[in-house]
PDB file of C-alpha atoms in Angstrom:
ATOM      1  CA  UNK A 190       0.000   0.000   0.000  1.00  0.00           C
ATOM      2  CA  UNK A 191       2.865   2.387   0.736  1.00  0.00           C
ATOM      3  CA  UNK A 192       4.310   2.040  -2.757  1.00  0.00           C
ATOM      4  CA  UNK A 193       0.854   2.295  -4.306  1.00  0.00           C
ATOM      5  CA  UNK A 194       0.081   5.605  -2.615  1.00  0.00           C
ATOM      6  CA  UNK A 195       3.632   6.862  -3.225  1.00  0.00           C
ATOM      7  CA  UNK A 196       3.090   6.241  -6.926  1.00  0.00           C
ATOM      8  CA  UNK A 197      -0.208   8.113  -6.799  1.00  0.00           C
ATOM      9  CA  UNK A 198       1.415  11.104  -5.108  1.00  0.00           C
ATOM     10  CA  UNK A 199       4.273  11.200  -7.602  1.00  0.00           C
ATOM     11  CA  UNK A 200       1.869  10.842 -10.517  1.00  0.00           C
ATOM     12  CA  UNK A 201      -0.329  13.690  -9.298  1.00  0.00           C
ATOM     13  CA  UNK A 202       2.729  15.872  -8.749  1.00  0.00           C
ATOM     14  CA  UNK A 203       3.936  15.132 -12.269  1.00  0.00           C
ATOM     15  CA  UNK A 204       0.481  15.926 -13.674  1.00  0.00           C
ATOM     16  CA  UNK A 205       0.385  19.261 -11.837  1.00  0.00           C
ATOM     17  CA  UNK A 206       3.866  20.143 -13.077  1.00  0.00           C
ATOM     18  CA  UNK A 207       2.893  19.247 -16.636  1.00  0.00           C
ATOM     19  CA  UNK A 208      -0.243  21.383 -16.435  1.00  0.00           C
ATOM     20  CA  UNK A 209       1.774  24.312 -15.095  1.00  0.00           C
ATOM     21  CA  UNK A 210       4.360  24.080 -17.877  1.00  0.00           C
ATOM     22  CA  UNK A 211       1.681  23.769 -20.545  1.00  0.00           C
ATOM     23  CA  UNK A 212      -0.199  26.730 -19.128  1.00  0.00           C
ATOM     24  CA  UNK A 213       2.921  28.901 -19.150  1.00  0.00           C
ATOM     25  CA  UNK A 214       3.784  27.919 -22.710  1.00  0.00           C
ATOM     26  CA  UNK A 215       0.254  28.547 -23.980  1.00  0.00           C
ATOM     27  CA  UNK A 216      -0.036  31.918 -22.275  1.00  0.00           C
ATOM     28  CA  UNK A 217       3.406  33.197 -23.225  1.00  0.00           C
ATOM     29  CA  UNK A 218       3.125  36.522 -25.021  1.00  0.00           C
ATOM     30  CA  UNK A 219      -0.576  36.989 -24.204  1.00  0.00           C
ATOM     31  CA  UNK A 220      -1.808  40.018 -22.277  1.00  0.00           C
ATOM     32  CA  UNK A 221      -2.341  39.531 -18.596  1.00  0.00           C
ATOM     33  CA  UNK A 222      -5.847  38.618 -17.509  1.00  0.00           C
ATOM     34  CA  UNK A 223      -7.540  41.271 -15.440  1.00  0.00           C
ATOM     35  CA  UNK A 224      -7.949  40.620 -11.729  1.00  0.00           C
ATOM     36  CA  UNK A 225     -11.264  39.032 -10.829  1.00  0.00           C
ATOM     37  CA  UNK A 226     -11.699  37.429 -14.275  1.00  0.00           C
ATOM     38  CA  UNK A 227      -9.308  34.480 -13.863  1.00  0.00           C
ATOM     39  CA  UNK A 228     -10.491  31.500 -15.913  1.00  0.00           C
ATOM     40  CA  UNK A 229     -11.294  28.327 -13.985  1.00  0.00           C
ATOM     41  CA  UNK A 230      -9.202  25.362 -15.140  1.00  0.00           C
ATOM     42  CA  UNK A 231     -11.183  22.388 -16.400  1.00  0.00           C
ATOM     43  CA  UNK A 232     -11.158  19.487 -13.952  1.00  0.00           C
ATOM     44  CA  UNK A 233     -11.276  15.807 -14.927  1.00  0.00           C
ATOM     45  CA  UNK A 234     -14.248  13.620 -14.064  1.00  0.00           C
ATOM     46  CA  UNK A 235     -13.636  11.829 -10.779  1.00  0.00           C
ATOM     47  CA  UNK A 236     -13.687   8.062 -10.631  1.00  0.00           C
ATOM     48  CA  UNK A 237     -16.722   6.605  -8.841  1.00  0.00           C
ATOM     49  CA  UNK A 238     -14.614   3.740  -7.510  1.00  0.00           C
ATOM     50  CA  UNK A 239     -11.630   5.911  -6.512  1.00  0.00           C
ATOM     51  CA  UNK A 240     -13.000   9.415  -5.817  1.00  0.00           C
ATOM     52  CA  UNK A 241      -9.522  10.807  -5.093  1.00  0.00           C
ATOM     53  CA  UNK A 242      -8.454  10.089  -8.701  1.00  0.00           C
ATOM     54  CA  UNK A 243      -9.646  11.266 -12.093  1.00  0.00           C
ATOM     55  CA  UNK A 244     -11.310   8.608 -14.227  1.00  0.00           C
ATOM     56  CA  UNK A 245      -9.232   7.731 -17.325  1.00  0.00           C
ATOM     57  CA  UNK A 246     -10.662   9.239 -20.512  1.00  0.00           C
ATOM     58  CA  UNK A 247     -11.687   5.873 -22.073  1.00  0.00           C
ATOM     59  CA  UNK A 248     -13.808   5.117 -18.999  1.00  0.00           C
ATOM     60  CA  UNK A 249     -16.550   7.573 -19.897  1.00  0.00           C
ATOM     61  CA  UNK A 250     -19.451   5.580 -18.454  1.00  0.00           C
ATOM     62  CA  UNK A 251     -20.689   4.324 -21.818  1.00  0.00           C
ATOM     63  CA  UNK A 252     -20.034   0.665 -20.940  1.00  0.00           C
ATOM     64  CA  UNK A 253     -21.992  -1.363 -18.413  1.00  0.00           C
ATOM     65  CA  UNK A 254     -20.243  -1.669 -15.071  1.00  0.00           C
ATOM     66  CA  UNK A 255     -17.927   1.264 -15.704  1.00  0.00           C
ATOM     67  CA  UNK A 256     -17.118   2.833 -12.330  1.00  0.00           C
ATOM     68  CA  UNK A 257     -13.887   4.507 -13.433  1.00  0.00           C
ATOM     69  CA  UNK A 258     -11.690   1.903 -11.729  1.00  0.00           C
ATOM     70  CA  UNK A 259      -8.332   1.826 -13.483  1.00  0.00           C
ATOM     71  CA  UNK A 260      -5.592   2.840 -11.011  1.00  0.00           C
ATOM     72  CA  UNK A 261      -2.846   1.550 -13.316  1.00  0.00           C
ATOM     73  CA  UNK A 262      -4.307   3.374 -16.346  1.00  0.00           C
ATOM     74  CA  UNK A 263      -4.346   0.221 -18.447  1.00  0.00           C
ATOM     75  CA  UNK A 264      -7.132   1.691 -20.563  1.00  0.00           C
ATOM     76  CA  UNK A 265      -4.659   4.347 -21.672  1.00  0.00           C
ATOM     77  CA  UNK A 266      -2.336   1.688 -23.098  1.00  0.00           C
ATOM     78  CA  UNK A 267      -4.785  -0.767 -24.655  1.00  0.00           C
ATOM     79  CA  UNK A 268      -8.004  -0.465 -26.640  1.00  0.00           C
ATOM     80  CA  UNK A 269     -10.939  -0.382 -24.227  1.00  0.00           C
ATOM     81  CA  UNK A 270     -13.011  -2.621 -26.530  1.00  0.00           C
ATOM     82  CA  UNK A 271     -10.315  -5.292 -26.475  1.00  0.00           C
ATOM     83  CA  UNK A 272     -10.095  -5.085 -22.690  1.00  0.00           C
ATOM     84  CA  UNK A 273     -13.862  -5.401 -22.231  1.00  0.00           C
ATOM     85  CA  UNK A 274     -13.915  -8.353 -24.645  1.00  0.00           C
ATOM     86  CA  UNK A 275     -11.227 -10.055 -22.546  1.00  0.00           C
ATOM     87  CA  UNK A 276     -12.989  -9.209 -19.277  1.00  0.00           C
ATOM     88  CA  UNK A 277     -16.272 -10.717 -20.443  1.00  0.00           C
ATOM     89  CA  UNK A 278     -14.585 -13.799 -21.892  1.00  0.00           C
ATOM     90  CA  UNK A 279     -12.660 -14.522 -18.683  1.00  0.00           C
ATOM     91  CA  UNK A 280     -15.725 -13.821 -16.581  1.00  0.00           C
ATOM     92  CA  UNK A 281     -17.957 -16.144 -18.585  1.00  0.00           C
ATOM     93  CA  UNK A 282     -15.351 -18.901 -18.457  1.00  0.00           C
ATOM     94  CA  UNK A 283     -15.057 -18.485 -14.690  1.00  0.00           C
ATOM     95  CA  UNK A 284     -18.832 -18.666 -14.189  1.00  0.00           C
ATOM     96  CA  UNK A 285     -18.854 -21.995 -16.010  1.00  0.00           C
ATOM     97  CA  UNK A 286     -15.625 -23.094 -14.343  1.00  0.00           C
ATOM     98  CA  UNK A 287     -16.908 -22.512 -10.807  1.00  0.00           C
ATOM     99  CA  UNK A 288     -20.026 -24.578 -11.464  1.00  0.00           C
ATOM    100  CA  UNK A 289     -17.998 -27.316 -13.144  1.00  0.00           C
ATOM    101  CA  UNK A 290     -15.368 -27.410 -10.404  1.00  0.00           C
ATOM    102  CA  UNK A 291     -17.949 -27.805  -7.641  1.00  0.00           C
ATOM    103  CA  UNK A 292     -20.061 -30.260  -9.676  1.00  0.00           C
ATOM    104  CA  UNK A 293     -17.135 -32.643 -10.191  1.00  0.00           C
ATOM    105  CA  UNK A 294     -16.266 -32.573  -6.509  1.00  0.00           C
ATOM    106  CA  UNK A 295     -19.889 -33.492  -5.805  1.00  0.00           C
ATOM    107  CA  UNK A 296     -19.681 -36.589  -7.993  1.00  0.00           C
ATOM    108  CA  UNK A 297     -20.845 -35.384 -11.413  1.00  0.00           C
ATOM    109  CA  UNK A 298     -18.613 -36.541 -14.285  1.00  0.00           C
ATOM    110  CA  UNK A 299     -18.876 -36.503 -18.060  1.00  0.00           C
ATOM    111  CA  UNK A 300     -18.419 -39.979 -19.632  1.00  0.00           C
ATOM    112  CA  UNK A 301     -14.859 -39.513 -20.904  1.00  0.00           C
ATOM    113  CA  UNK A 302     -13.469 -37.690 -17.846  1.00  0.00           C
ATOM    114  CA  UNK A 303     -11.253 -39.352 -15.235  1.00  0.00           C
ATOM    115  CA  UNK A 304     -12.978 -39.840 -11.880  1.00  0.00           C
ATOM    116  CA  UNK A 305     -10.705 -37.654  -9.776  1.00  0.00           C
ATOM    117  CA  UNK A 306     -11.097 -34.435  -7.841  1.00  0.00           C
ATOM    118  CA  UNK A 307     -11.278 -31.123  -9.683  1.00  0.00           C
ATOM    119  CA  UNK A 308      -7.887 -30.171  -8.288  1.00  0.00           C
ATOM    120  CA  UNK A 309      -6.285 -33.291  -9.789  1.00  0.00           C
ATOM    121  CA  UNK A 310      -8.349 -33.256 -13.001  1.00  0.00           C
ATOM    122  CA  UNK A 311      -5.921 -31.205 -15.108  1.00  0.00           C
ATOM    123  CA  UNK A 312      -2.920 -33.495 -14.624  1.00  0.00           C
ATOM    124  CA  UNK A 313      -5.082 -36.613 -14.920  1.00  0.00           C
ATOM    125  CA  UNK A 314      -6.687 -35.389 -18.151  1.00  0.00           C
ATOM    126  CA  UNK A 315      -3.299 -34.510 -19.649  1.00  0.00           C
ATOM    127  CA  UNK A 316      -1.953 -37.945 -18.773  1.00  0.00           C
ATOM    128  CA  UNK A 317      -5.010 -39.861 -20.010  1.00  0.00           C
ATOM    129  CA  UNK A 318      -5.599 -37.816 -23.170  1.00  0.00           C
ATOM    130  CA  UNK A 319      -8.976 -35.992 -22.839  1.00  0.00           C
ATOM    131  CA  UNK A 320      -7.202 -32.658 -22.431  1.00  0.00           C
ATOM    132  CA  UNK A 321      -6.231 -32.744 -26.111  1.00  0.00           C
ATOM    133  CA  UNK A 322      -9.888 -32.932 -27.152  1.00  0.00           C
ATOM    134  CA  UNK A 323     -10.746 -30.041 -24.852  1.00  0.00           C
ATOM    135  CA  UNK A 324      -7.887 -28.004 -26.310  1.00  0.00           C
ATOM    136  CA  UNK A 325      -9.177 -28.622 -29.839  1.00  0.00           C
ATOM    137  CA  UNK A 326     -12.708 -27.615 -28.835  1.00  0.00           C
ATOM    138  CA  UNK A 327     -11.500 -24.371 -27.254  1.00  0.00           C
ATOM    139  CA  UNK A 328      -9.357 -23.655 -30.302  1.00  0.00           C
ATOM    140  CA  UNK A 329     -12.367 -24.131 -32.581  1.00  0.00           C
ATOM    141  CA  UNK A 330     -14.440 -21.697 -30.521  1.00  0.00           C
ATOM    142  CA  UNK A 331     -11.650 -19.123 -30.632  1.00  0.00           C
ATOM    143  CA  UNK A 332     -11.298 -19.525 -34.394  1.00  0.00           C
ATOM    144  CA  UNK A 333     -15.026 -19.096 -34.970  1.00  0.00           C
ATOM    145  CA  UNK A 334     -15.183 -15.939 -32.832  1.00  0.00           C
ATOM    146  CA  UNK A 335     -12.066 -14.352 -34.351  1.00  0.00           C
ATOM    147  CA  UNK A 336     -13.765 -12.618 -37.286  1.00  0.00           C
ATOM    148  CA  UNK A 337     -16.372 -10.878 -35.146  1.00  0.00           C
ATOM    149  CA  UNK A 338     -13.702  -9.534 -32.785  1.00  0.00           C
ATOM    150  CA  UNK A 339     -11.337  -8.515 -35.591  1.00  0.00           C
ATOM    151  CA  UNK A 340     -14.095  -6.615 -37.424  1.00  0.00           C
ATOM    152  CA  UNK A 341     -15.047  -4.829 -34.201  1.00  0.00           C
ATOM    153  CA  UNK A 342     -11.467  -3.815 -33.504  1.00  0.00           C
ATOM    154  CA  UNK A 343     -10.940  -2.525 -37.047  1.00  0.00           C
ATOM    155  CA  UNK A 344     -14.143  -0.485 -36.949  1.00  0.00           C
ATOM    156  CA  UNK A 345     -15.863  -2.463 -39.715  1.00  0.00           C
ATOM    157  CA  UNK A 346     -18.824  -3.139 -37.422  1.00  0.00           C
ATOM    158  CA  UNK A 347     -20.395  -1.435 -34.424  1.00  0.00           C
ATOM    159  CA  UNK A 348     -20.481  -4.733 -32.501  1.00  0.00           C
ATOM    160  CA  UNK A 349     -20.555  -4.385 -28.740  1.00  0.00           C
ATOM    161  CA  UNK A 350     -17.646  -6.186 -26.992  1.00  0.00           C
ATOM    162  CA  UNK A 351     -18.670  -9.694 -26.012  1.00  0.00           C
ATOM    163  CA  UNK A 352     -21.833  -9.657 -28.130  1.00  0.00           C
ATOM    164  CA  UNK A 353     -22.295 -12.856 -30.149  1.00  0.00           C
ATOM    165  CA  UNK A 354     -26.019 -12.186 -30.723  1.00  0.00           C
ATOM    166  CA  UNK A 355     -26.979 -15.077 -28.472  1.00  0.00           C
ATOM    167  CA  UNK A 356     -30.302 -14.483 -26.725  1.00  0.00           C
ATOM    168  CA  UNK A 357     -32.454 -17.608 -27.215  1.00  0.00           C
ATOM    169  CA  UNK A 358     -34.837 -16.676 -24.396  1.00  0.00           C
ATOM    170  CA  UNK A 359     -35.288 -13.074 -25.569  1.00  0.00           C
ATOM    171  CA  UNK A 360     -34.117 -11.646 -22.250  1.00  0.00           C
ATOM    172  CA  UNK A 361     -32.899  -8.422 -23.885  1.00  0.00           C
ATOM    173  CA  UNK A 362     -36.004  -7.566 -25.875  1.00  0.00           C
ATOM    174  CA  UNK A 363     -36.023  -3.866 -24.898  1.00  0.00           C
ATOM    175  CA  UNK A 364     -33.234  -1.306 -24.395  1.00  0.00           C
ATOM    176  CA  UNK A 365     -34.055  -1.193 -20.681  1.00  0.00           C
ATOM    177  CA  UNK A 366     -33.813  -4.971 -20.321  1.00  0.00           C
ATOM    178  CA  UNK A 367     -30.612  -5.024 -22.348  1.00  0.00           C
ATOM    179  CA  UNK A 368     -28.995  -2.395 -20.135  1.00  0.00           C
ATOM    180  CA  UNK A 369     -30.044  -4.274 -17.010  1.00  0.00           C
ATOM    181  CA  UNK A 370     -28.726  -7.613 -18.292  1.00  0.00           C
ATOM    182  CA  UNK A 371     -25.408  -6.095 -19.379  1.00  0.00           C
ATOM    183  CA  UNK A 372     -24.927  -4.644 -15.905  1.00  0.00           C
ATOM    184  CA  UNK A 373     -25.812  -7.943 -14.254  1.00  0.00           C
ATOM    185  CA  UNK A 374     -23.537  -9.935 -16.530  1.00  0.00           C
ATOM    186  CA  UNK A 375     -20.417  -7.856 -15.950  1.00  0.00           C
ATOM    187  CA  UNK A 376     -21.062  -7.868 -12.190  1.00  0.00           C
ATOM    188  CA  UNK A 377     -21.381 -11.653 -12.170  1.00  0.00           C
ATOM    189  CA  UNK A 378     -18.313 -11.986 -14.407  1.00  0.00           C
ATOM    190  CA  UNK A 379     -16.164 -10.017 -11.988  1.00  0.00           C
ATOM    191  CA  UNK A 380     -17.506 -11.932  -8.994  1.00  0.00           C
ATOM    192  CA  UNK A 381     -16.925 -15.257 -10.760  1.00  0.00           C
ATOM    193  CA  UNK A 382     -13.268 -14.476 -11.428  1.00  0.00           C
ATOM    194  CA  UNK A 383     -12.717 -13.897  -7.716  1.00  0.00           C
ATOM    195  CA  UNK A 384     -14.903 -16.903  -6.804  1.00  0.00           C
ATOM    196  CA  UNK A 385     -13.049 -19.345  -9.034  1.00  0.00           C
ATOM    197  CA  UNK A 386      -9.692 -18.153  -7.740  1.00  0.00           C
ATOM    198  CA  UNK A 387     -11.014 -18.606  -4.218  1.00  0.00           C
ATOM    199  CA  UNK A 388     -12.470 -22.070  -4.707  1.00  0.00           C
ATOM    200  CA  UNK A 389      -9.281 -23.406  -6.313  1.00  0.00           C
ATOM    201  CA  UNK A 390      -7.133 -21.888  -3.569  1.00  0.00           C
ATOM    202  CA  UNK A 391      -9.331 -23.268  -0.798  1.00  0.00           C
ATOM    203  CA  UNK A 392      -9.433 -26.673  -2.472  1.00  0.00           C
ATOM    204  CA  UNK A 393      -5.650 -26.783  -2.725  1.00  0.00           C
ATOM    205  CA  UNK A 394      -5.131 -25.619   0.867  1.00  0.00           C
ATOM    206  CA  UNK A 395      -7.528 -28.103   2.467  1.00  0.00           C
ATOM    207  CA  UNK A 396      -7.191 -31.007   0.048  1.00  0.00           C
ATOM    208  CA  UNK A 397     -10.756 -31.985   0.879  1.00  0.00           C
ATOM    209  CA  UNK A 398     -14.064 -32.162  -0.964  1.00  0.00           C
ATOM    210  CA  UNK A 399     -16.701 -29.459  -1.316  1.00  0.00           C
ATOM    211  CA  UNK A 400     -17.195 -27.167   0.637  1.00  0.00           C
ATOM    212  CA  UNK A 401     -13.419 -27.415   1.155  1.00  0.00           C
ATOM    213  CA  UNK A 402     -13.430 -26.703   4.858  1.00  0.00           C
ATOM    214  CA  UNK A 403     -11.126 -29.544   5.868  1.00  0.00           C
TER     215      UNK A 403
END
């Protein structure tokens, strides 16, 4: 925490120095402003998640779940659409992974899977061979989805990150429902990434079955 806040202080100091230098260079040679009419400098929009910091420019609130949380300013280095695509993909995988991890440790197995715990399943599947089939299936999914993502990134389409036009139950039939579902999905995605990390860690620490308390 010390180094984190030290970085914030140094960054803010550098920003203030940069603003001062830019202001002096822009105003060089201009007549002095009369007293009482000093212009008010424009302030950045504050982050909802970190009110003591300005929200990065790409986090303008247009995406569901955007609370301006980006303390490392990653959105300034990478395309925000690519980052949201990755966030949704990892979140969706983790929602499925959490359910699958717990299901296996409660005795549910697919026909070709080794009958071992979820923690031991990776090594067992690699040794027995099913992991190769899973790798091919994942590769096929990635290949199929590549064009949609590439066209979005190049600007050929106005596709929303993570949108594969899959809504068989018509849950997003109105703009209001769509907005609500997008907010719920990203919230569950973020929770699932923490939850899957937690369940694997707890499983490894205890070595026991669900609920991994001993």
